[in-house]
Coordinates of C-alpha atoms in Angstrom, one line a residue:
M1 CA 122.5 124.7 95.3
D2 CA 121.8 125.9 91.9
L3 CA 125.1 126.3 89.1
R4 CA 124.5 130.2 89.3
F5 CA 125.3 132.9 92.5
R6 CA 122.2 133.4 94.1
G7 CA 123.9 136.7 96.2
A8 CA 124.4 135.8 99.0
K9 CA 127.1 137.2 101.4
P10 CA 130.0 136.0 103.2
S11 CA 130.6 137.3 106.9
E12 CA 133.5 139.2 107.9
E13 CA 135.2 135.9 109.4
E14 CA 134.1 133.9 106.4
R15 CA 135.7 136.1 104.0
A16 CA 139.2 136.3 106.5
A17 CA 139.6 132.8 106.3
V18 CA 139.5 132.5 103.1
D19 CA 141.9 134.9 102.3
A20 CA 144.2 134.0 104.5
L21 CA 145.3 131.3 102.6
L22 CA 144.4 132.4 99.4
G23 CA 146.0 136.8 99.5
P24 CA 142.8 139.5 98.6
P25 CA 141.0 138.6 95.4
A26 CA 142.2 140.9 92.5
T27 CA 139.6 141.0 90.4
A28 CA 135.6 141.0 90.8
W29 CA 135.8 137.7 89.1
E30 CA 137.6 136.9 92.2
G31 CA 134.9 138.3 94.5
G32 CA 137.2 142.1 94.3
S33 CA 136.5 145.8 92.6
R34 CA 135.9 145.1 89.3
T35 CA 138.5 146.4 86.6
A36 CA 139.0 146.5 83.0
S37 CA 140.4 143.5 82.8
D38 CA 138.1 141.5 84.4
L39 CA 136.9 140.0 81.5
R40 CA 140.2 138.0 80.9
V41 CA 140.8 136.8 84.1
A42 CA 138.0 134.1 82.8
A43 CA 140.4 132.3 80.9
R44 CA 141.9 130.6 83.7
A45 CA 138.8 128.5 85.2
E46 CA 140.1 125.5 86.3
A47 CA 143.3 126.5 87.2
A48 CA 142.8 126.9 91.1
R49 CA 140.1 123.9 92.0
D50 CA 142.7 122.5 93.8
Q51 CA 142.9 124.4 96.4
L52 CA 139.1 124.1 96.8
L53 CA 139.2 121.3 99.8
P54 CA 142.3 123.5 101.5
V55 CA 139.8 126.7 101.5
L56 CA 136.8 124.4 102.7
H57 CA 139.2 123.9 106.2
A58 CA 140.2 127.2 106.0
V59 CA 136.2 128.7 106.5
N60 CA 135.0 125.3 108.2
D61 CA 138.0 126.0 110.8
R62 CA 137.4 129.3 112.1
V63 CA 133.6 129.3 111.8
G64 CA 132.8 125.9 112.3
W65 CA 130.4 125.6 109.5
I66 CA 130.3 127.1 105.9
S67 CA 127.5 129.0 104.9
E68 CA 126.0 129.4 101.9
G69 CA 127.6 133.2 101.0
A70 CA 130.6 131.2 102.2
L71 CA 130.1 128.7 99.6
E72 CA 130.0 131.5 97.2
Y73 CA 133.0 133.4 98.2
V74 CA 135.2 130.2 97.9
C75 CA 133.6 129.5 94.6
R76 CA 134.2 133.3 93.2
R77 CA 137.8 133.2 94.5
L78 CA 138.2 129.9 92.9
T79 CA 136.4 130.7 89.3
I80 CA 134.1 127.3 90.3
P81 CA 130.2 126.9 89.7
P82 CA 128.5 126.9 93.1
A83 CA 127.1 122.9 92.4
E84 CA 130.1 121.8 91.8
A85 CA 131.5 123.0 95.5
Y86 CA 128.2 122.1 96.5
G87 CA 128.8 118.2 95.4
V88 CA 132.3 118.8 97.1
A89 CA 131.6 120.1 100.3
T90 CA 128.9 117.9 101.0
F91 CA 130.6 114.2 100.2
Y92 CA 132.7 115.1 103.7
S93 CA 131.6 113.9 106.8
L94 CA 133.4 116.7 109.2
F95 CA 132.5 119.4 107.1
S96 CA 128.5 121.3 107.7
L97 CA 126.5 123.3 105.7
E98 CA 123.8 123.5 108.8
E99 CA 125.3 126.5 111.0
R100 CA 126.2 124.2 115.0
P101 CA 128.3 125.4 117.3
K102 CA 132.0 125.8 117.4
R103 CA 132.6 122.9 118.7
V104 CA 132.4 119.5 118.1
L105 CA 131.8 116.4 119.8
H106 CA 132.6 112.9 117.3
V107 CA 132.3 110.2 119.7
C108 CA 133.6 106.4 118.3
T109 CA 130.8 103.7 117.7
D110 CA 132.8 101.7 115.5
L111 CA 134.5 97.9 116.4
A112 CA 137.3 97.8 118.5
C113 CA 135.3 101.1 120.7
Q114 CA 132.2 98.8 120.6
A115 CA 134.0 95.8 121.5
K116 CA 135.5 98.5 124.3
G117 CA 132.2 100.0 125.8
A118 CA 131.3 102.7 123.8
Q119 CA 127.5 102.6 123.8
A120 CA 127.7 103.4 127.5
V121 CA 130.1 106.1 126.2
R122 CA 127.9 107.5 123.5
D123 CA 124.8 106.8 125.5
R124 CA 125.4 109.5 128.3
V125 CA 126.0 112.2 125.8
E126 CA 123.1 111.7 124.5
E127 CA 121.8 112.0 127.9
R128 CA 124.1 114.9 128.5
F129 CA 123.8 116.3 125.5
G130 CA 120.0 115.6 123.9
P131 CA 120.2 113.5 120.3
P132 CA 123.6 113.1 117.7
G133 CA 123.3 116.1 115.7
S134 CA 124.5 119.7 116.0
S135 CA 126.5 119.8 119.5
W136 CA 127.9 116.0 118.8
Q137 CA 128.3 113.3 116.5
E138 CA 128.4 109.4 115.5
S139 CA 131.7 109.0 114.6
P140 CA 133.3 106.0 112.2
C141 CA 137.1 104.7 113.5
L142 CA 139.0 108.0 114.8
G143 CA 142.1 105.7 114.0
M144 CA 143.0 105.8 118.3
C145 CA 141.5 101.9 118.6
E146 CA 144.9 101.0 121.1
R147 CA 143.0 102.9 123.6
A148 CA 139.6 102.8 123.0
P149 CA 136.7 104.0 123.2
A150 CA 137.5 106.9 121.8
A151 CA 136.3 110.4 121.2
L152 CA 137.4 113.8 120.0
A153 CA 136.7 117.4 120.2
L154 CA 137.1 119.7 117.3
E155 CA 136.8 123.3 117.7
A156 CA 136.7 126.4 115.5
G157 CA 138.1 129.3 115.8
Q158 CA 141.4 131.3 115.3
P159 CA 143.2 129.0 115.9
H160 CA 141.2 126.0 115.0
R161 CA 142.0 122.9 118.2
A162 CA 141.9 119.6 118.9
E163 CA 141.2 117.7 121.8
V164 CA 141.3 113.5 122.1
Y165 CA 139.7 111.4 124.5
A166 CA 141.3 108.0 124.6
P167 CA 140.4 106.1 126.8
A168 CA 136.7 107.8 127.0
T169 CA 134.4 107.2 130.0
P170 CA 131.1 108.8 130.3
D171 CA 132.1 110.5 133.7
T172 CA 135.2 112.1 131.6
I173 CA 133.1 112.3 128.3
T174 CA 130.6 114.8 130.3
T175 CA 133.1 116.9 132.3
M176 CA 134.7 118.4 128.8
T177 CA 134.5 122.3 129.2
G178 CA 137.0 123.5 127.0
V179 CA 140.1 122.9 124.6
T180 CA 143.9 123.3 125.1
P181 CA 145.8 124.4 121.9
S182 CA 149.7 123.9 121.6
S183 CA 151.1 127.3 120.5
N184 CA 150.8 126.7 117.0
G185 CA 146.9 125.6 117.3
H186 CA 147.4 122.3 116.0
A187 CA 147.9 119.5 117.9
P188 CA 145.6 118.1 120.2
S189 CA 145.8 118.1 124.4
V190 CA 145.7 114.0 124.6
N191 CA 143.9 112.3 127.6
V192 CA 146.5 109.1 129.1
T193 CA 148.0 108.9 132.3
G194 CA 151.3 108.0 133.2
E195 CA 153.1 107.6 129.2
T196 CA 152.9 109.7 126.4
P197 CA 150.8 108.5 123.4
E198 CA 154.0 107.5 121.8
K199 CA 154.0 104.8 123.9
T200 CA 151.2 104.2 124.4
A201 CA 150.6 103.5 121.0
V202 CA 153.9 100.5 120.8
P203 CA 154.0 98.6 123.7
Q204 CA 157.1 97.2 122.2
S205 CA 159.0 100.7 122.2
G206 CA 162.4 100.6 123.2
D207 CA 162.6 96.6 122.1
P208 CA 166.4 96.8 120.2
G209 CA 165.3 94.4 117.8
L210 CA 162.7 96.5 116.6
I211 CA 163.4 98.3 112.5
L212 CA 160.2 99.9 112.2
L213 CA 159.4 101.4 115.3
R214 CA 162.9 101.5 116.5
R215 CA 162.4 105.2 117.0
I216 CA 158.7 105.8 118.3
G217 CA 159.1 106.4 122.2
V218 CA 162.7 107.2 122.3
V219 CA 163.4 109.8 119.5
D220 CA 162.0 112.8 120.2
P221 CA 160.0 112.8 117.0
A222 CA 160.3 117.1 117.3
S223 CA 163.3 117.3 117.0
L224 CA 165.5 116.6 113.7
D225 CA 168.5 116.5 114.9
D226 CA 167.7 113.8 117.3
Y227 CA 166.2 111.8 114.5
R228 CA 169.6 112.1 112.4
A229 CA 171.9 111.2 115.9
A230 CA 169.4 108.4 115.8
G231 CA 170.6 106.9 111.7
G232 CA 167.8 109.4 110.1
Y233 CA 169.4 110.4 106.3
T234 CA 171.8 107.8 106.9
A235 CA 169.1 106.0 103.9
L236 CA 169.1 108.9 101.9
R237 CA 172.7 109.5 101.1
R238 CA 172.7 105.9 100.3
A239 CA 170.7 106.4 97.9
F240 CA 172.3 109.1 96.0
D241 CA 175.4 106.6 96.2
L242 CA 172.9 103.8 94.1
G243 CA 171.1 106.3 92.1
P244 CA 167.6 106.5 90.4
A245 CA 167.6 102.8 89.2
G246 CA 170.0 101.4 91.9
V247 CA 167.1 102.0 94.7
I248 CA 164.6 100.7 92.6
R249 CA 166.5 98.1 91.9
E250 CA 167.3 97.6 96.0
V251 CA 163.0 98.1 96.0
L252 CA 162.4 94.6 93.9
E253 CA 164.8 92.3 95.2
S254 CA 163.2 93.1 98.7
G255 CA 160.4 92.0 97.7
L256 CA 158.8 94.4 99.5
V257 CA 155.3 94.8 98.9
G258 CA 152.5 97.4 99.8
R259 CA 151.0 97.3 103.3
G260 CA 147.7 99.1 102.3
G261 CA 145.8 95.6 102.1
A262 CA 146.5 95.3 98.1
A263 CA 150.5 93.7 97.9
F264 CA 151.3 94.8 94.5
P265 CA 154.2 95.1 93.9
T266 CA 157.0 98.9 95.4
G267 CA 159.4 98.2 92.9
R268 CA 157.3 97.1 89.8
K269 CA 155.6 100.2 90.8
W270 CA 158.2 102.6 91.1
D271 CA 159.9 101.3 88.1
A272 CA 156.5 102.4 85.8
A273 CA 156.4 104.7 87.0
A274 CA 159.9 106.2 86.6
R275 CA 159.9 105.1 82.9
Q276 CA 156.8 107.4 81.7
P277 CA 157.6 109.5 79.3
D278 CA 155.0 112.3 80.7
H279 CA 156.3 114.7 82.9
P280 CA 155.8 116.4 85.5
H281 CA 156.1 112.9 88.3
Y282 CA 154.1 113.1 91.0
L283 CA 154.1 111.5 94.3
V284 CA 151.6 110.7 96.8
C285 CA 151.7 109.3 100.1
N286 CA 148.0 107.9 100.9
A287 CA 147.6 108.6 104.7
D288 CA 144.7 108.5 105.0
E289 CA 144.0 105.0 106.9
S290 CA 140.2 105.1 107.7
E291 CA 139.9 100.7 107.7
P292 CA 138.0 100.1 111.2
G293 CA 140.8 99.2 113.8
T294 CA 144.2 100.9 112.1
F295 CA 146.2 102.9 113.8
K296 CA 149.5 101.8 112.8
D297 CA 150.2 104.4 110.3
R298 CA 149.2 107.6 113.2
A299 CA 152.2 105.9 115.5
L300 CA 154.8 106.3 112.9
M301 CA 153.3 109.5 111.6
E302 CA 153.0 111.2 115.8
G303 CA 155.9 109.2 116.9
D304 CA 159.1 109.3 113.6
P305 CA 157.4 112.1 111.8
Y306 CA 161.4 112.7 110.0
A307 CA 161.1 108.8 108.8
L308 CA 157.9 109.6 106.1
V309 CA 160.0 112.5 105.6
E310 CA 162.7 111.0 104.3
A311 CA 161.3 107.8 102.7
M312 CA 158.9 110.6 100.8
T313 CA 162.5 112.3 99.4
I314 CA 163.9 108.9 97.9
A315 CA 161.1 107.6 96.3
A316 CA 160.9 111.2 94.4
Y317 CA 164.5 110.2 93.9
A318 CA 164.4 106.9 92.8
T319 CA 160.7 108.1 90.4
G320 CA 161.6 111.6 89.6
C321 CA 158.9 113.2 91.1
A322 CA 159.6 117.1 91.9
K323 CA 156.1 117.7 94.2
G324 CA 154.8 115.2 96.9
Y325 CA 151.2 115.5 98.3
L326 CA 150.5 113.9 102.0
Y327 CA 147.1 112.8 101.9
I328 CA 145.9 112.6 105.8
R329 CA 143.7 111.7 107.8
G330 CA 141.1 114.8 108.8
E331 CA 140.7 113.4 111.9
Y332 CA 144.5 113.0 112.9
P333 CA 145.2 116.5 114.6
R334 CA 148.4 115.4 116.4
A335 CA 149.7 113.8 113.9
T336 CA 149.4 116.5 110.9
A337 CA 150.7 119.2 113.1
R338 CA 154.3 116.5 114.0
L339 CA 154.0 116.1 110.1
Q340 CA 154.0 120.2 109.1
H341 CA 156.5 121.0 111.2
A342 CA 158.7 118.2 110.6
I343 CA 158.4 118.9 106.7
E344 CA 158.8 123.2 107.4
T345 CA 161.8 122.1 109.2
A346 CA 163.1 119.7 106.8
R347 CA 162.6 122.8 104.5
S348 CA 164.7 125.2 106.2
R349 CA 167.3 122.4 106.9
G350 CA 168.0 121.7 103.4
L351 CA 166.5 118.8 103.2
L352 CA 163.5 119.7 100.8
G353 CA 162.8 121.7 98.8
D354 CA 165.6 123.1 95.6
D355 CA 169.2 121.2 95.9
I356 CA 168.5 119.2 98.7
L357 CA 171.8 117.8 100.6
G358 CA 173.6 119.2 96.8
K359 CA 173.3 116.5 94.9
G360 CA 170.7 118.5 92.4
L361 CA 167.2 117.1 93.6
S362 CA 164.5 118.7 94.1
F363 CA 161.0 118.3 96.1
D364 CA 159.0 119.2 98.3
I365 CA 155.8 117.8 100.0
E366 CA 152.5 119.3 100.5
L367 CA 150.4 118.3 103.2
R368 CA 146.7 118.1 101.9
R369 CA 144.3 116.9 105.2
G370 CA 141.4 114.7 104.8
A371 CA 137.8 116.1 105.7
G372 CA 136.0 112.7 106.7
A373 CA 135.9 110.4 103.6
Y374 CA 136.7 106.7 104.0
I375 CA 136.4 106.0 100.3
C376 CA 139.4 108.5 100.0
G377 CA 141.4 106.2 100.9
E378 CA 141.8 103.8 97.8
E379 CA 144.4 105.8 95.2
T380 CA 142.4 107.0 92.8
A381 CA 139.8 109.3 95.1
I382 CA 142.8 110.4 97.0
F383 CA 143.2 111.8 93.5
N384 CA 140.1 113.4 92.5
S385 CA 139.8 114.7 96.4
I386 CA 143.5 116.8 95.5
E387 CA 142.3 117.8 92.8
G388 CA 138.9 119.8 94.4
Q389 CA 136.8 117.4 92.5
R390 CA 133.9 114.5 95.0
G391 CA 136.3 111.9 96.6
E392 CA 135.0 108.8 93.6
P393 CA 137.2 106.3 92.4
R394 CA 138.2 106.2 88.7
S395 CA 138.0 103.4 87.0
K396 CA 140.9 101.8 85.6
P397 CA 143.0 101.3 83.2
P398 CA 145.0 103.7 82.9
F399 CA 146.6 103.1 86.1
P400 CA 148.0 105.7 88.1
V401 CA 152.0 105.4 86.9
E402 CA 150.2 106.7 83.5
K403 CA 148.1 108.6 83.8
G404 CA 146.8 110.3 87.7
L405 CA 147.0 113.1 89.4
F406 CA 145.9 116.3 87.1
G407 CA 146.8 113.5 84.7
K408 CA 150.3 112.9 84.8
P409 CA 152.1 109.6 86.0
T410 CA 151.3 109.1 90.0
V411 CA 153.5 107.2 92.7
V412 CA 151.0 106.1 95.5
N413 CA 152.4 104.5 98.5
N414 CA 150.5 104.2 102.0
V415 CA 153.1 105.1 105.1
E416 CA 154.0 102.0 105.6
T417 CA 155.1 101.1 102.6
L418 CA 157.5 104.0 102.6
I419 CA 159.0 103.7 105.6
N420 CA 160.1 100.5 104.9
V421 CA 162.1 101.7 102.4
L422 CA 164.0 103.4 105.0
P423 CA 165.6 99.7 106.3
I424 CA 165.6 98.5 102.9
L425 CA 168.8 100.6 101.6
E426 CA 170.3 100.2 105.2
Q427 CA 170.6 97.3 106.0
G428 CA 170.4 96.0 101.5
A429 CA 168.2 94.1 100.2
Q430 CA 169.1 90.7 101.3
A431 CA 169.6 91.4 104.9
Y432 CA 166.4 93.4 105.3
A433 CA 164.6 90.1 103.3
A434 CA 165.7 88.0 105.2
A435 CA 164.2 89.6 108.8
E436 CA 161.3 91.4 106.6
P437 CA 159.0 93.5 109.2
K438 CA 154.8 93.6 109.4
L439 CA 153.3 95.7 111.8
F440 CA 149.9 95.2 113.5
C441 CA 147.2 97.0 114.2
V442 CA 145.5 95.1 118.0
S443 CA 142.9 95.6 119.5
G444 CA 140.1 94.3 121.8
A445 CA 140.1 92.2 124.0
V446 CA 144.3 92.1 124.8
E447 CA 146.0 93.3 127.7
K448 CA 148.4 95.2 126.2
P449 CA 146.8 96.9 122.7
G450 CA 148.7 98.8 120.1
V451 CA 150.8 98.4 116.7
Y452 CA 153.2 95.8 117.0
E453 CA 156.0 94.8 115.1
L454 CA 156.7 91.1 114.2
T455 CA 158.5 89.4 111.2
F456 CA 156.8 87.6 108.2
G457 CA 155.2 84.4 109.2
A458 CA 155.1 84.3 112.3
T459 CA 151.8 82.9 113.5
L460 CA 148.3 84.7 114.5
R461 CA 149.4 82.4 118.2
E462 CA 152.4 84.1 118.5
L463 CA 150.9 87.4 118.0
L464 CA 148.7 87.3 120.9
D465 CA 150.9 85.8 123.0
L466 CA 152.9 89.0 122.8
T467 CA 149.3 91.1 123.6
G468 CA 148.3 88.8 125.8
T469 CA 143.6 88.1 126.1
T470 CA 141.1 89.3 128.0
G471 CA 139.4 86.2 128.6
T472 CA 138.3 83.5 125.9
T473 CA 139.1 84.6 122.5
R474 CA 136.1 83.9 120.3
A475 CA 137.0 84.8 116.9
V476 CA 139.4 87.4 116.2
L477 CA 138.8 89.7 112.8
L478 CA 141.4 89.8 110.8
G479 CA 142.4 93.5 108.3
G480 CA 139.7 95.4 109.4
A481 CA 135.9 95.3 108.4
A482 CA 136.4 94.4 104.8
G483 CA 138.2 91.6 106.0
A484 CA 136.8 88.5 107.5
F485 CA 136.4 86.4 110.9
V486 CA 139.1 84.1 111.8
T487 CA 139.1 80.9 114.7
D488 CA 142.4 79.3 113.4
L489 CA 145.1 81.1 116.0
D490 CA 148.1 79.2 114.1
I491 CA 147.4 80.8 110.5
P492 CA 151.2 82.3 109.6
L493 CA 150.2 85.9 109.3
T494 CA 151.6 86.5 105.9
F495 CA 150.2 86.8 102.2
E496 CA 150.1 83.9 101.3
G497 CA 148.7 82.7 104.6
T498 CA 146.6 84.3 105.3
R499 CA 144.8 84.2 101.7
N500 CA 145.1 80.3 102.5
A501 CA 142.8 80.9 105.5
G502 CA 140.2 82.4 103.3
A503 CA 141.4 85.8 105.8
T504 CA 143.5 88.9 104.2
L505 CA 146.2 90.8 106.2
G506 CA 144.2 94.0 104.6
S507 CA 146.1 97.0 106.3
G508 CA 147.4 95.0 109.1
V509 CA 144.0 94.8 111.6
V510 CA 143.7 92.4 114.5
L511 CA 140.3 93.2 116.4
V512 CA 140.2 89.6 119.1
I513 CA 137.0 88.8 120.1
D514 CA 135.5 87.2 123.0
D515 CA 132.6 86.4 124.4
T516 CA 131.0 89.7 125.4
V517 CA 130.6 91.0 122.2
D518 CA 127.4 91.0 120.5
L519 CA 128.2 89.6 117.5
K520 CA 125.5 90.8 116.0
G521 CA 125.6 94.0 116.6
L522 CA 129.0 93.8 115.1
L523 CA 128.0 93.0 111.5
L524 CA 125.5 95.2 111.6
R525 CA 127.6 98.2 112.5
I526 CA 130.3 96.7 109.3
A527 CA 126.5 96.9 107.0
E528 CA 126.1 100.1 108.3
F529 CA 129.4 101.8 107.8
F530 CA 129.9 100.1 104.4
R531 CA 126.3 101.8 103.8
D532 CA 127.3 105.1 105.1
E533 CA 131.3 105.3 103.2
S534 CA 129.7 104.1 100.1
C535 CA 130.3 106.8 97.3
G536 CA 127.3 105.9 95.9
Q537 CA 128.6 106.5 92.1
C538 CA 128.4 102.5 90.8
V539 CA 125.0 101.0 91.5
P540 CA 125.9 97.1 93.6
C541 CA 127.9 99.0 95.6
R542 CA 125.1 102.3 96.3
V543 CA 122.1 99.6 96.2
G544 CA 123.9 96.8 97.8
T545 CA 125.1 98.1 101.2
V546 CA 121.4 99.6 102.0
R547 CA 120.1 96.0 100.7
Q548 CA 122.6 94.0 102.8
E549 CA 122.3 95.8 106.2
E550 CA 118.2 96.2 106.0
A551 CA 118.8 92.4 106.0
L552 CA 120.6 91.3 108.9
H553 CA 118.8 94.3 110.6
R554 CA 115.7 91.3 109.7
L555 CA 117.9 89.0 110.6
S556 CA 119.0 90.0 113.9
R557 CA 115.2 89.9 114.8
R558 CA 114.5 86.8 113.4
V559 CA 116.6 84.3 111.7
D560 CA 114.3 83.9 107.6
H561 CA 116.5 81.1 105.2
S562 CA 115.6 83.6 102.7
D563 CA 117.5 86.0 103.9
L564 CA 120.9 84.2 104.0
V565 CA 120.2 83.9 100.7
L566 CA 119.3 87.2 99.7
L567 CA 122.6 88.2 102.0
R568 CA 124.5 86.0 99.7
E569 CA 123.2 87.1 96.3
V570 CA 123.9 90.6 97.4
G571 CA 127.3 90.3 98.7
Q572 CA 128.2 88.0 95.2
T573 CA 127.1 91.0 93.4
M574 CA 129.5 93.7 95.2
R575 CA 132.1 91.5 95.0
D576 CA 131.8 91.2 91.2
A577 CA 130.2 94.3 90.6
S578 CA 131.5 97.1 92.5
I579 CA 134.5 99.6 90.7
C580 CA 136.2 100.0 93.7
G581 CA 137.8 97.9 96.7
L582 CA 134.6 98.8 99.1
G583 CA 131.8 97.5 97.2
Q584 CA 134.0 94.0 96.2
T585 CA 135.4 93.8 99.8
A586 CA 131.7 94.5 101.9
W587 CA 130.5 91.7 102.0
N588 CA 133.8 89.8 103.1
A589 CA 133.4 90.0 107.6
V590 CA 129.7 88.9 107.0
E591 CA 130.2 86.2 105.1
S592 CA 133.1 84.6 107.3
A593 CA 130.7 84.9 110.3
I594 CA 127.9 83.3 109.2
D595 CA 130.2 80.5 108.1
R596 CA 132.4 80.4 110.4
L597 CA 131.0 81.2 113.7
G598 CA 127.3 80.2 113.0
V599 CA 125.9 83.7 113.5
F600 CA 122.2 83.5 112.6
K601 CA 121.5 79.5 112.7

């Protein structure tokens, strides 16, 4: 793609998709008719850059792919050089710049699905539809690990539609003939027999002792009245009683730390952002949980969407944010629809927008869909994605609380972290800290996979006793692809306990591996995942992930000591020199499998 326009024209459907989002073009600079005032428009060349990702979604959702003519029209509307827009569009796996069918099937081949028979599904799809390419493609984790193996069909149109197949079988995959949309065109028709997806995702549903999951499967996720009857918005009212400083003090005293993996104290982050004199402040909810084996945030968003809206409102009140962005995975159509409905309903009922509950707080939320990029789960990569840049991590410092989204102080928390703020304010910091809850995503060789809520300090064995195992447990992968394999089931499930065991809680992944799983194949899949998802910005990760995969391929055929030495050197280099957590953790699982499980000996 050139820096200059090459004269390609959009189709009427592509033009309509863009104009439906941005409105009709006002000037020739934006693809409309030339007027005498056109030259003045050039001064705002970057003003609408942050609309690039939503506009690319609009075209891809309506047509199924993004042609050169469509991309040029998008660039004219947003006054972005074509080469830069091309770089963004090609960054995301859900977009295509080559013509393809309107309906595309994404078959998950990642860790949890691989452990539950995804290869048979994949082989049957290839037999039926040919090699992966236009009509279907292999996909990294779709976040439906409790119903593995999974597949997701996305169909372009007006409206665009989606359908989840989980658990998918070779037979159900080959009989997919259409997609049934809801009235708003967003929520998928989910293929689950006997129970609602919310109850399937949360085996503990209905347990009165639950804190974070207490409403899931019990309260209608579409009803604001049901949410309020079940205690919703009690925490926001107490926040108004405490004041911003009081809310931050409660969060500090609770000891809450981030649940995305880094475990940074949430209260310290909020306090640092609130003190920044530069304005405006922004709030970003990181709902782009792309770590293989992770689905807790999806369960919360699908089953209790108003809780997230309330928690974001509290965070904004405490830190002085007037605008919040909820950045959600593009592979979560049901959660997206539920949240969009919750945001619109809350806004219509005076719980978002100006003067919330008559307390003078002005805050609103904009939902932003990702488009298939694991790296966008990194907090600064989210900023670039929202701003219309490639989703590549930024160097730190400066840190987000000082200079984040649009160069302004920004608070970034993931879904589980924010949801924890509600019981902190409802119960008080001390009561919360005495029984602090943590969510775990359990999948693999267990009888009852799903999201489980335990009190910090419970052991891995206690968790597996709840889920039941289906065979001889060979190992457990803690923390997902970026985590580590462990064999000691008496490890305390705390940040300190897992760290002392040479592992990490990470995002709460607990993948149980039995004797039927090909460990070498699993390690190869982890290596392929990191190779594919590396943004390529830094050499240690860009080259190291490729070399790691190559060495594992050779070792899977013949064990050679020199390849083991090379793996360790490459892994250590990635850990020491990569810009962000992707490269720094890409070697963790492989290293633990070699050292603890005796793979390649």
